[in-house]
Amino acid sequence: MKKYFGTDGIRGRVGHPPISADWILKLGWAVGKALASTESGRKQVLIGKDTRISGYLFESALEAGLSSAGVDTLLLGPMPTPGIAYLTRALRVSAGIVISASHNPYFDNGVKFFSSEGTKLPDDMELLIEAQLERPMVTTDSRLLGKAVRVRDAEGRYIEFCKNTFPSTLDLHGIKLVIDCAHGATYRIAPSVFRELGADVIEMNVKPDGFNINEQCGSTHPTVLAERVIQEQAHAGIALDGDGDRVIMVDHTGAVVDGDELLFIIAKWYAETARLTGGVVGTLMSNFGLEIAFKREGIPFYRTAVGDRHIMEILKKNAWNLGGESSGHIICLDANTTGDGIVSALRVIAAMCCSGRSLNELKKGMTKYPQTLINVPIETRANVIDHPKIKSALQDAESRLNGQGRVLLRPSGTEPVVRVMVEGQDLATVESVASELALVVQGSMI
């Protein structure tokens, strides 16, 4: 069992263990020692971050820890998570480190890692890092200390990468887009990508101050974007999250297009243009309507546990190239090795350009089932499914749906909450079942 690593690295409240300066310092050292034990020769590690205020603190701490273990660091500054994955591969370094809490508010932060291939670290490497954390921190000899340099052209490299994932036969001239960067890591990069491809770009939330990242904006709050799309009479809106690995879109009518719908649009375009290899991977949270739509299109669909790590596992196992989550975390494995909000949006817009159809028309190929998700705060990581009262309430909930829906209870891997998800044909029943089940979970976990 891992003590610190969750489904997406290590995350928590800044100043509260383990997200503190002294611990992050030792984490950098532990990563350096773990790399030294698995590879020969001099090591280099990339460090990138989003725009939250604590990024300065933890960037310095990680740099010092890595240097004390004899590892050189390349500092990227603010950079989307998928950009760090790409540059880790492109610059052929030993690993990439992301300082980010993704879609969380500014007072949270975290650290996640990429291997030299730009993929999440394997379990054995995370366990090795945790084992090093239990040992006393010893600084290497002064002659062997690591050096740090800043990569000056990091943004430009990633911008060109994103542009090159868009079909060379297409451009975006005549297309108006509103882009909400959530005051996050994409605030300079995303507008540049779409503008350089020819789009008329209206920017939103591109003035980070260290505290406003994800604040009532971005992929978790697309309402304001929807209003702006209508106001500007734009073709579509693009909402990214703080670290740029998720995307939610808005069509020209102001309707929100979520990750399941975007995944369907991309998959259908892939299938029509012979880009799809095999099928598509979703998660336990994917809408049942997505499964039905794929069945109608003859596209194989596989559900896995929530988290991009699990999606990647099935993609690699089956040699497939597309998967994603309802949250907008979509992996186009033919382009990048992790979820990439900019690349995913480019894929959707390419489908619009190739078909001559609006985003509103394209999403109609999938009919979503009513789904309610309630996050219940908890103070313990106990297995909620094993609690007698919760187990009984879960059986009652499934009985009420009478085989015409799904119920899912899942502890979050990144937040101290239990996610209660209910899905079915009738919205009133779905909301009633979800509310009652959430109350039982809340009462039982006190």
PDB file of N, CA and C in Angstrom, residues 17-95:
ATOM      1  N   PRO A  17       0.613  18.604   6.274  1.00  0.00           N
ATOM      2  CA  PRO A  17       1.337  17.421   5.802  1.00  0.00           C
ATOM      3  C   PRO A  17       0.524  16.627   4.786  1.00  0.00           C
ATOM      4  N   PRO A  18       1.145  16.162   3.681  1.00  0.00           N
ATOM      5  CA  PRO A  18       2.582  16.310   3.423  1.00  0.00           C
ATOM      6  C   PRO A  18       2.947  17.504   2.543  1.00  0.00           C
ATOM      7  N   ILE A  19       2.006  18.378   2.234  1.00  0.00           N
ATOM      8  CA  ILE A  19       2.289  19.471   1.303  1.00  0.00           C
ATOM      9  C   ILE A  19       2.895  20.655   2.056  1.00  0.00           C
ATOM     10  N   SER A  20       4.128  20.464   2.520  1.00  0.00           N
ATOM     11  CA  SER A  20       4.877  21.496   3.243  1.00  0.00           C
ATOM     12  C   SER A  20       6.268  21.599   2.643  1.00  0.00           C
ATOM     13  N   ALA A  21       6.930  22.723   2.853  1.00  0.00           N
ATOM     14  CA  ALA A  21       8.221  22.976   2.203  1.00  0.00           C
ATOM     15  C   ALA A  21       9.273  21.932   2.582  1.00  0.00           C
ATOM     16  N   ASP A  22       9.347  21.580   3.867  1.00  0.00           N
ATOM     17  CA  ASP A  22      10.377  20.632   4.288  1.00  0.00           C
ATOM     18  C   ASP A  22      10.134  19.249   3.698  1.00  0.00           C
ATOM     19  N   TRP A  23       8.859  18.857   3.640  1.00  0.00           N
ATOM     20  CA  TRP A  23       8.566  17.526   3.097  1.00  0.00           C
ATOM     21  C   TRP A  23       8.804  17.477   1.593  1.00  0.00           C
ATOM     22  N   ILE A  24       8.428  18.522   0.879  1.00  0.00           N
ATOM     23  CA  ILE A  24       8.637  18.565  -0.567  1.00  0.00           C
ATOM     24  C   ILE A  24      10.133  18.584  -0.889  1.00  0.00           C
ATOM     25  N   LEU A  25      10.923  19.241  -0.046  1.00  0.00           N
ATOM     26  CA  LEU A  25      12.382  19.210  -0.191  1.00  0.00           C
ATOM     27  C   LEU A  25      12.886  17.772  -0.149  1.00  0.00           C
ATOM     28  N   LYS A  26      12.413  17.034   0.845  1.00  0.00           N
ATOM     29  CA  LYS A  26      12.858  15.638   0.968  1.00  0.00           C
ATOM     30  C   LYS A  26      12.303  14.785  -0.164  1.00  0.00           C
ATOM     31  N   LEU A  27      11.104  15.121  -0.645  1.00  0.00           N
ATOM     32  CA  LEU A  27      10.550  14.391  -1.780  1.00  0.00           C
ATOM     33  C   LEU A  27      11.458  14.531  -2.994  1.00  0.00           C
ATOM     34  N   GLY A  28      11.944  15.750  -3.252  1.00  0.00           N
ATOM     35  CA  GLY A  28      12.870  15.937  -4.365  1.00  0.00           C
ATOM     36  C   GLY A  28      14.111  15.093  -4.214  1.00  0.00           C
ATOM     37  N   TRP A  29      14.645  15.051  -3.006  1.00  0.00           N
ATOM     38  CA  TRP A  29      15.818  14.210  -2.735  1.00  0.00           C
ATOM     39  C   TRP A  29      15.492  12.733  -2.961  1.00  0.00           C
ATOM     40  N   ALA A  30      14.326  12.297  -2.472  1.00  0.00           N
ATOM     41  CA  ALA A  30      13.938  10.894  -2.610  1.00  0.00           C
ATOM     42  C   ALA A  30      13.780  10.497  -4.078  1.00  0.00           C
ATOM     43  N   VAL A  31      13.212  11.400  -4.875  1.00  0.00           N
ATOM     44  CA  VAL A  31      13.069  11.127  -6.312  1.00  0.00           C
ATOM     45  C   VAL A  31      14.448  10.979  -6.943  1.00  0.00           C
ATOM     46  N   GLY A  32      15.369  11.893  -6.582  1.00  0.00           N
ATOM     47  CA  GLY A  32      16.725  11.805  -7.123  1.00  0.00           C
ATOM     48  C   GLY A  32      17.421  10.510  -6.751  1.00  0.00           C
ATOM     49  N   LYS A  33      17.277  10.091  -5.503  1.00  0.00           N
ATOM     50  CA  LYS A  33      17.906   8.833  -5.065  1.00  0.00           C
ATOM     51  C   LYS A  33      17.268   7.634  -5.749  1.00  0.00           C
ATOM     52  N   ALA A  34      15.947   7.681  -5.941  1.00  0.00           N
ATOM     53  CA  ALA A  34      15.275   6.572  -6.618  1.00  0.00           C
ATOM     54  C   ALA A  34      15.730   6.464  -8.069  1.00  0.00           C
ATOM     55  N   LEU A  35      15.861   7.592  -8.743  1.00  0.00           N
ATOM     56  CA  LEU A  35      16.342   7.576 -10.125  1.00  0.00           C
ATOM     57  C   LEU A  35      17.767   7.033 -10.197  1.00  0.00           C
ATOM     58  N   ALA A  36      18.603   7.447  -9.240  1.00  0.00           N
ATOM     59  CA  ALA A  36      19.995   6.997  -9.224  1.00  0.00           C
ATOM     60  C   ALA A  36      20.105   5.493  -9.045  1.00  0.00           C
ATOM     61  N   SER A  37      19.135   4.920  -8.343  1.00  0.00           N
ATOM     62  CA  SER A  37      19.186   3.481  -8.084  1.00  0.00           C
ATOM     63  C   SER A  37      18.674   2.647  -9.259  1.00  0.00           C
ATOM     64  N   THR A  38      18.027   3.299 -10.223  1.00  0.00           N
ATOM     65  CA  THR A  38      17.459   2.557 -11.355  1.00  0.00           C
ATOM     66  C   THR A  38      18.132   2.880 -12.684  1.00  0.00           C
ATOM     67  N   GLU A  39      18.902   3.967 -12.742  1.00  0.00           N
ATOM     68  CA  GLU A  39      19.563   4.366 -13.983  1.00  0.00           C
ATOM     69  C   GLU A  39      21.017   4.711 -13.707  1.00  0.00           C
ATOM     70  N   SER A  40      21.858   4.532 -14.734  1.00  0.00           N
ATOM     71  CA  SER A  40      23.256   4.928 -14.620  1.00  0.00           C
ATOM     72  C   SER A  40      23.445   6.282 -15.296  1.00  0.00           C
ATOM     73  N   GLY A  41      24.534   6.960 -14.963  1.00  0.00           N
ATOM     74  CA  GLY A  41      24.830   8.232 -15.598  1.00  0.00           C
ATOM     75  C   GLY A  41      24.153   9.407 -14.918  1.00  0.00           C
ATOM     76  N   ARG A  42      24.485  10.602 -15.402  1.00  0.00           N
ATOM     77  CA  ARG A  42      23.946  11.843 -14.848  1.00  0.00           C
ATOM     78  C   ARG A  42      22.462  11.966 -15.141  1.00  0.00           C
ATOM     79  N   LYS A  43      21.686  12.417 -14.169  1.00  0.00           N
ATOM     80  CA  LYS A  43      20.227  12.513 -14.310  1.00  0.00           C
ATOM     81  C   LYS A  43      19.803  13.959 -14.520  1.00  0.00           C
ATOM     82  N   GLN A  44      18.769  14.141 -15.352  1.00  0.00           N
ATOM     83  CA  GLN A  44      18.123  15.433 -15.540  1.00  0.00           C
ATOM     84  C   GLN A  44      16.618  15.267 -15.337  1.00  0.00           C
ATOM     85  N   VAL A  45      16.012  16.228 -14.661  1.00  0.00           N
ATOM     86  CA  VAL A  45      14.573  16.188 -14.398  1.00  0.00           C
ATOM     87  C   VAL A  45      13.975  17.554 -14.740  1.00  0.00           C
ATOM     88  N   LEU A  46      12.820  17.542 -15.433  1.00  0.00           N
ATOM     89  CA  LEU A  46      12.081  18.768 -15.707  1.00  0.00           C
ATOM     90  C   LEU A  46      11.188  19.118 -14.525  1.00  0.00           C
ATOM     91  N   ILE A  47      11.034  20.411 -14.250  1.00  0.00           N
ATOM     92  CA  ILE A  47      10.054  20.861 -13.267  1.00  0.00           C
ATOM     93  C   ILE A  47       9.199  21.945 -13.909  1.00  0.00           C
ATOM     94  N   GLY A  48       7.893  21.722 -13.952  1.00  0.00           N
ATOM     95  CA  GLY A  48       6.940  22.718 -14.422  1.00  0.00           C
ATOM     96  C   GLY A  48       5.865  22.912 -13.372  1.00  0.00           C
ATOM     97  N   LYS A  49       5.077  23.966 -13.521  1.00  0.00           N
ATOM     98  CA  LYS A  49       4.076  24.262 -12.487  1.00  0.00           C
ATOM     99  C   LYS A  49       2.906  25.008 -13.112  1.00  0.00           C
ATOM    100  N   ASP A  50       1.806  25.084 -12.343  1.00  0.00           N
ATOM    101  CA  ASP A  50       0.713  25.950 -12.768  1.00  0.00           C
ATOM    102  C   ASP A  50       0.918  27.322 -12.122  1.00  0.00           C
ATOM    103  N   THR A  51      -0.118  28.113 -11.988  1.00  0.00           N
ATOM    104  CA  THR A  51       0.056  29.514 -11.608  1.00  0.00           C
ATOM    105  C   THR A  51      -0.271  29.837 -10.155  1.00  0.00           C
ATOM    106  N   ARG A  52      -0.521  28.850  -9.317  1.00  0.00           N
ATOM    107  CA  ARG A  52      -0.882  29.141  -7.926  1.00  0.00           C
ATOM    108  C   ARG A  52       0.339  29.631  -7.156  1.00  0.00           C
ATOM    109  N   ILE A  53       0.118  30.449  -6.147  1.00  0.00           N
ATOM    110  CA  ILE A  53       1.172  31.152  -5.423  1.00  0.00           C
ATOM    111  C   ILE A  53       2.196  30.200  -4.814  1.00  0.00           C
ATOM    112  N   SER A  54       1.771  29.053  -4.330  1.00  0.00           N
ATOM    113  CA  SER A  54       2.699  28.127  -3.666  1.00  0.00           C
ATOM    114  C   SER A  54       3.629  27.426  -4.638  1.00  0.00           C
ATOM    115  N   GLY A  55       3.410  27.606  -5.937  1.00  0.00           N
ATOM    116  CA  GLY A  55       4.295  26.985  -6.922  1.00  0.00           C
ATOM    117  C   GLY A  55       5.727  27.463  -6.795  1.00  0.00           C
ATOM    118  N   TYR A  56       5.913  28.743  -6.436  1.00  0.00           N
ATOM    119  CA  TYR A  56       7.268  29.262  -6.258  1.00  0.00           C
ATOM    120  C   TYR A  56       7.980  28.507  -5.135  1.00  0.00           C
ATOM    121  N   LEU A  57       7.265  28.324  -4.038  1.00  0.00           N
ATOM    122  CA  LEU A  57       7.821  27.651  -2.864  1.00  0.00           C
ATOM    123  C   LEU A  57       8.246  26.226  -3.197  1.00  0.00           C
ATOM    124  N   PHE A  58       7.351  25.478  -3.815  1.00  0.00           N
ATOM    125  CA  PHE A  58       7.627  24.063  -4.040  1.00  0.00           C
ATOM    126  C   PHE A  58       8.582  23.830  -5.204  1.00  0.00           C
ATOM    127  N   GLU A  59       8.619  24.751  -6.163  1.00  0.00           N
ATOM    128  CA  GLU A  59       9.615  24.652  -7.223  1.00  0.00           C
ATOM    129  C   GLU A  59      11.017  24.739  -6.633  1.00  0.00           C
ATOM    130  N   SER A  60      11.223  25.700  -5.744  1.00  0.00           N
ATOM    131  CA  SER A  60      12.529  25.864  -5.102  1.00  0.00           C
ATOM    132  C   SER A  60      12.879  24.661  -4.234  1.00  0.00           C
ATOM    133  N   ALA A  61      11.886  24.147  -3.498  1.00  0.00           N
ATOM    134  CA  ALA A  61      12.134  23.008  -2.611  1.00  0.00           C
ATOM    135  C   ALA A  61      12.511  21.762  -3.408  1.00  0.00           C
ATOM    136  N   LEU A  62      11.783  21.500  -4.484  1.00  0.00           N
ATOM    137  CA  LEU A  62      12.094  20.333  -5.315  1.00  0.00           C
ATOM    138  C   LEU A  62      13.470  20.473  -5.960  1.00  0.00           C
ATOM    139  N   GLU A  63      13.769  21.677  -6.449  1.00  0.00           N
ATOM    140  CA  GLU A  63      15.078  21.911  -7.067  1.00  0.00           C
ATOM    141  C   GLU A  63      16.204  21.631  -6.069  1.00  0.00           C
ATOM    142  N   ALA A  64      16.051  22.130  -4.836  1.00  0.00           N
ATOM    143  CA  ALA A  64      17.074  21.908  -3.812  1.00  0.00           C
ATOM    144  C   ALA A  64      17.204  20.429  -3.457  1.00  0.00           C
ATOM    145  N   GLY A  65      16.058  19.753  -3.333  1.00  0.00           N
ATOM    146  CA  GLY A  65      16.110  18.329  -3.006  1.00  0.00           C
ATOM    147  C   GLY A  65      16.769  17.501  -4.089  1.00  0.00           C
ATOM    148  N   LEU A  66      16.415  17.768  -5.332  1.00  0.00           N
ATOM    149  CA  LEU A  66      17.034  17.050  -6.442  1.00  0.00           C
ATOM    150  C   LEU A  66      18.526  17.334  -6.521  1.00  0.00           C
ATOM    151  N   SER A  67      18.901  18.606  -6.341  1.00  0.00           N
ATOM    152  CA  SER A  67      20.317  18.970  -6.383  1.00  0.00           C
ATOM    153  C   SER A  67      21.108  18.245  -5.299  1.00  0.00           C
ATOM    154  N   SER A  68      20.517  18.126  -4.112  1.00  0.00           N
ATOM    155  CA  SER A  68      21.203  17.448  -3.008  1.00  0.00           C
ATOM    156  C   SER A  68      21.431  15.970  -3.284  1.00  0.00           C
ATOM    157  N   ALA A  69      20.627  15.414  -4.206  1.00  0.00           N
ATOM    158  CA  ALA A  69      20.792  14.008  -4.593  1.00  0.00           C
ATOM    159  C   ALA A  69      21.652  13.864  -5.846  1.00  0.00           C
ATOM    160  N   GLY A  70      22.164  14.991  -6.364  1.00  0.00           N
ATOM    161  CA  GLY A  70      23.036  14.929  -7.533  1.00  0.00           C
ATOM    162  C   GLY A  70      22.318  14.944  -8.859  1.00  0.00           C
ATOM    163  N   VAL A  71      21.101  15.472  -8.888  1.00  0.00           N
ATOM    164  CA  VAL A  71      20.294  15.488 -10.114  1.00  0.00           C
ATOM    165  C   VAL A  71      20.180  16.920 -10.637  1.00  0.00           C
ATOM    166  N   ASP A  72      20.374  17.117 -11.944  1.00  0.00           N
ATOM    167  CA  ASP A  72      20.209  18.416 -12.581  1.00  0.00           C
ATOM    168  C   ASP A  72      18.734  18.677 -12.860  1.00  0.00           C
ATOM    169  N   THR A  73      18.312  19.944 -12.789  1.00  0.00           N
ATOM    170  CA  THR A  73      16.921  20.283 -13.068  1.00  0.00           C
ATOM    171  C   THR A  73      16.826  21.290 -14.203  1.00  0.00           C
ATOM    172  N   LEU A  74      15.784  21.117 -15.018  1.00  0.00           N
ATOM    173  CA  LEU A  74      15.442  22.051 -16.082  1.00  0.00           C
ATOM    174  C   LEU A  74      14.119  22.688 -15.672  1.00  0.00           C
ATOM    175  N   LEU A  75      14.108  23.990 -15.459  1.00  0.00           N
ATOM    176  CA  LEU A  75      12.935  24.693 -14.952  1.00  0.00           C
ATOM    177  C   LEU A  75      12.131  25.269 -16.106  1.00  0.00           C
ATOM    178  N   LEU A  76      10.857  24.896 -16.169  1.00  0.00           N
ATOM    179  CA  LEU A  76       9.990  25.326 -17.257  1.00  0.00           C
ATOM    180  C   LEU A  76       9.138  26.533 -16.901  1.00  0.00           C
ATOM    181  N   GLY A  77       8.938  26.798 -15.596  1.00  0.00           N
ATOM    182  CA  GLY A  77       7.997  27.835 -15.200  1.00  0.00           C
ATOM    183  C   GLY A  77       6.576  27.365 -15.428  1.00  0.00           C
ATOM    184  N   PRO A  78       5.599  28.292 -15.548  1.00  0.00           N
ATOM    185  CA  PRO A  78       4.212  27.886 -15.795  1.00  0.00           C
ATOM    186  C   PRO A  78       4.092  27.126 -17.113  1.00  0.00           C
ATOM    187  N   MET A  79       3.546  25.924 -17.025  1.00  0.00           N
ATOM    188  CA  MET A  79       3.458  25.049 -18.193  1.00  0.00           C
ATOM    189  C   MET A  79       2.344  24.044 -17.961  1.00  0.00           C
ATOM    190  N   PRO A  80       1.450  23.847 -18.929  1.00  0.00           N
ATOM    191  CA  PRO A  80       0.393  22.842 -18.767  1.00  0.00           C
ATOM    192  C   PRO A  80       0.976  21.448 -18.509  1.00  0.00           C
ATOM    193  N   THR A  81       0.262  20.675 -17.728  1.00  0.00           N
ATOM    194  CA  THR A  81       0.696  19.306 -17.445  1.00  0.00           C
ATOM    195  C   THR A  81       1.018  18.519 -18.717  1.00  0.00           C
ATOM    196  N   PRO A  82       0.151  18.534 -19.759  1.00  0.00           N
ATOM    197  CA  PRO A  82       0.502  17.783 -20.972  1.00  0.00           C
ATOM    198  C   PRO A  82       1.731  18.334 -21.675  1.00  0.00           C
ATOM    199  N   GLY A  83       2.015  19.627 -21.517  1.00  0.00           N
ATOM    200  CA  GLY A  83       3.234  20.186 -22.080  1.00  0.00           C
ATOM    201  C   GLY A  83       4.466  19.627 -21.399  1.00  0.00           C
ATOM    202  N   ILE A  84       4.365  19.408 -20.098  1.00  0.00           N
ATOM    203  CA  ILE A  84       5.486  18.813 -19.354  1.00  0.00           C
ATOM    204  C   ILE A  84       5.687  17.362 -19.781  1.00  0.00           C
ATOM    205  N   ALA A  85       4.593  16.645 -19.998  1.00  0.00           N
ATOM    206  CA  ALA A  85       4.713  15.259 -20.493  1.00  0.00           C
ATOM    207  C   ALA A  85       5.413  15.237 -21.847  1.00  0.00           C
ATOM    208  N   TYR A  86       5.004  16.136 -22.738  1.00  0.00           N
ATOM    209  CA  TYR A  86       5.618  16.200 -24.068  1.00  0.00           C
ATOM    210  C   TYR A  86       7.100  16.551 -23.983  1.00  0.00           C
ATOM    211  N   LEU A  87       7.436  17.591 -23.206  1.00  0.00           N
ATOM    212  CA  LEU A  87       8.825  18.033 -23.132  1.00  0.00           C
ATOM    213  C   LEU A  87       9.715  17.018 -22.422  1.00  0.00           C
ATOM    214  N   THR A  88       9.149  16.243 -21.507  1.00  0.00           N
ATOM    215  CA  THR A  88       9.928  15.180 -20.866  1.00  0.00           C
ATOM    216  C   THR A  88      10.427  14.192 -21.914  1.00  0.00           C
ATOM    217  N   ARG A  89       9.546  13.874 -22.874  1.00  0.00           N
ATOM    218  CA  ARG A  89       9.959  12.991 -23.971  1.00  0.00           C
ATOM    219  C   ARG A  89      10.898  13.702 -24.941  1.00  0.00           C
ATOM    220  N   ALA A  90      10.513  14.916 -25.342  1.00  0.00           N
ATOM    221  CA  ALA A  90      11.257  15.630 -26.384  1.00  0.00           C
ATOM    222  C   ALA A  90      12.686  15.960 -25.956  1.00  0.00           C
ATOM    223  N   LEU A  91      12.872  16.318 -24.686  1.00  0.00           N
ATOM    224  CA  LEU A  91      14.194  16.683 -24.195  1.00  0.00           C
ATOM    225  C   LEU A  91      14.960  15.486 -23.641  1.00  0.00           C
ATOM    226  N   ARG A  92      14.330  14.327 -23.666  1.00  0.00           N
ATOM    227  CA  ARG A  92      14.969  13.054 -23.296  1.00  0.00           C
ATOM    228  C   ARG A  92      15.594  13.097 -21.910  1.00  0.00           C
ATOM    229  N   VAL A  93      14.822  13.580 -20.945  1.00  0.00           N
ATOM    230  CA  VAL A  93      15.295  13.632 -19.573  1.00  0.00           C
ATOM    231  C   VAL A  93      14.809  12.396 -18.816  1.00  0.00           C
ATOM    232  N   SER A  94      15.265  12.259 -17.593  1.00  0.00           N
ATOM    233  CA  SER A  94      14.945  11.064 -16.812  1.00  0.00           C
ATOM    234  C   SER A  94      13.510  11.046 -16.310  1.00  0.00           C
ATOM    235  N   ALA A  95      12.965  12.237 -16.018  1.00  0.00           N
ATOM    236  CA  ALA A  95      11.602  12.317 -15.482  1.00  0.00           C
ATOM    237  C   ALA A  95      11.104  13.758 -15.590  1.00  0.00           C
TER     238      ALA A  95
END
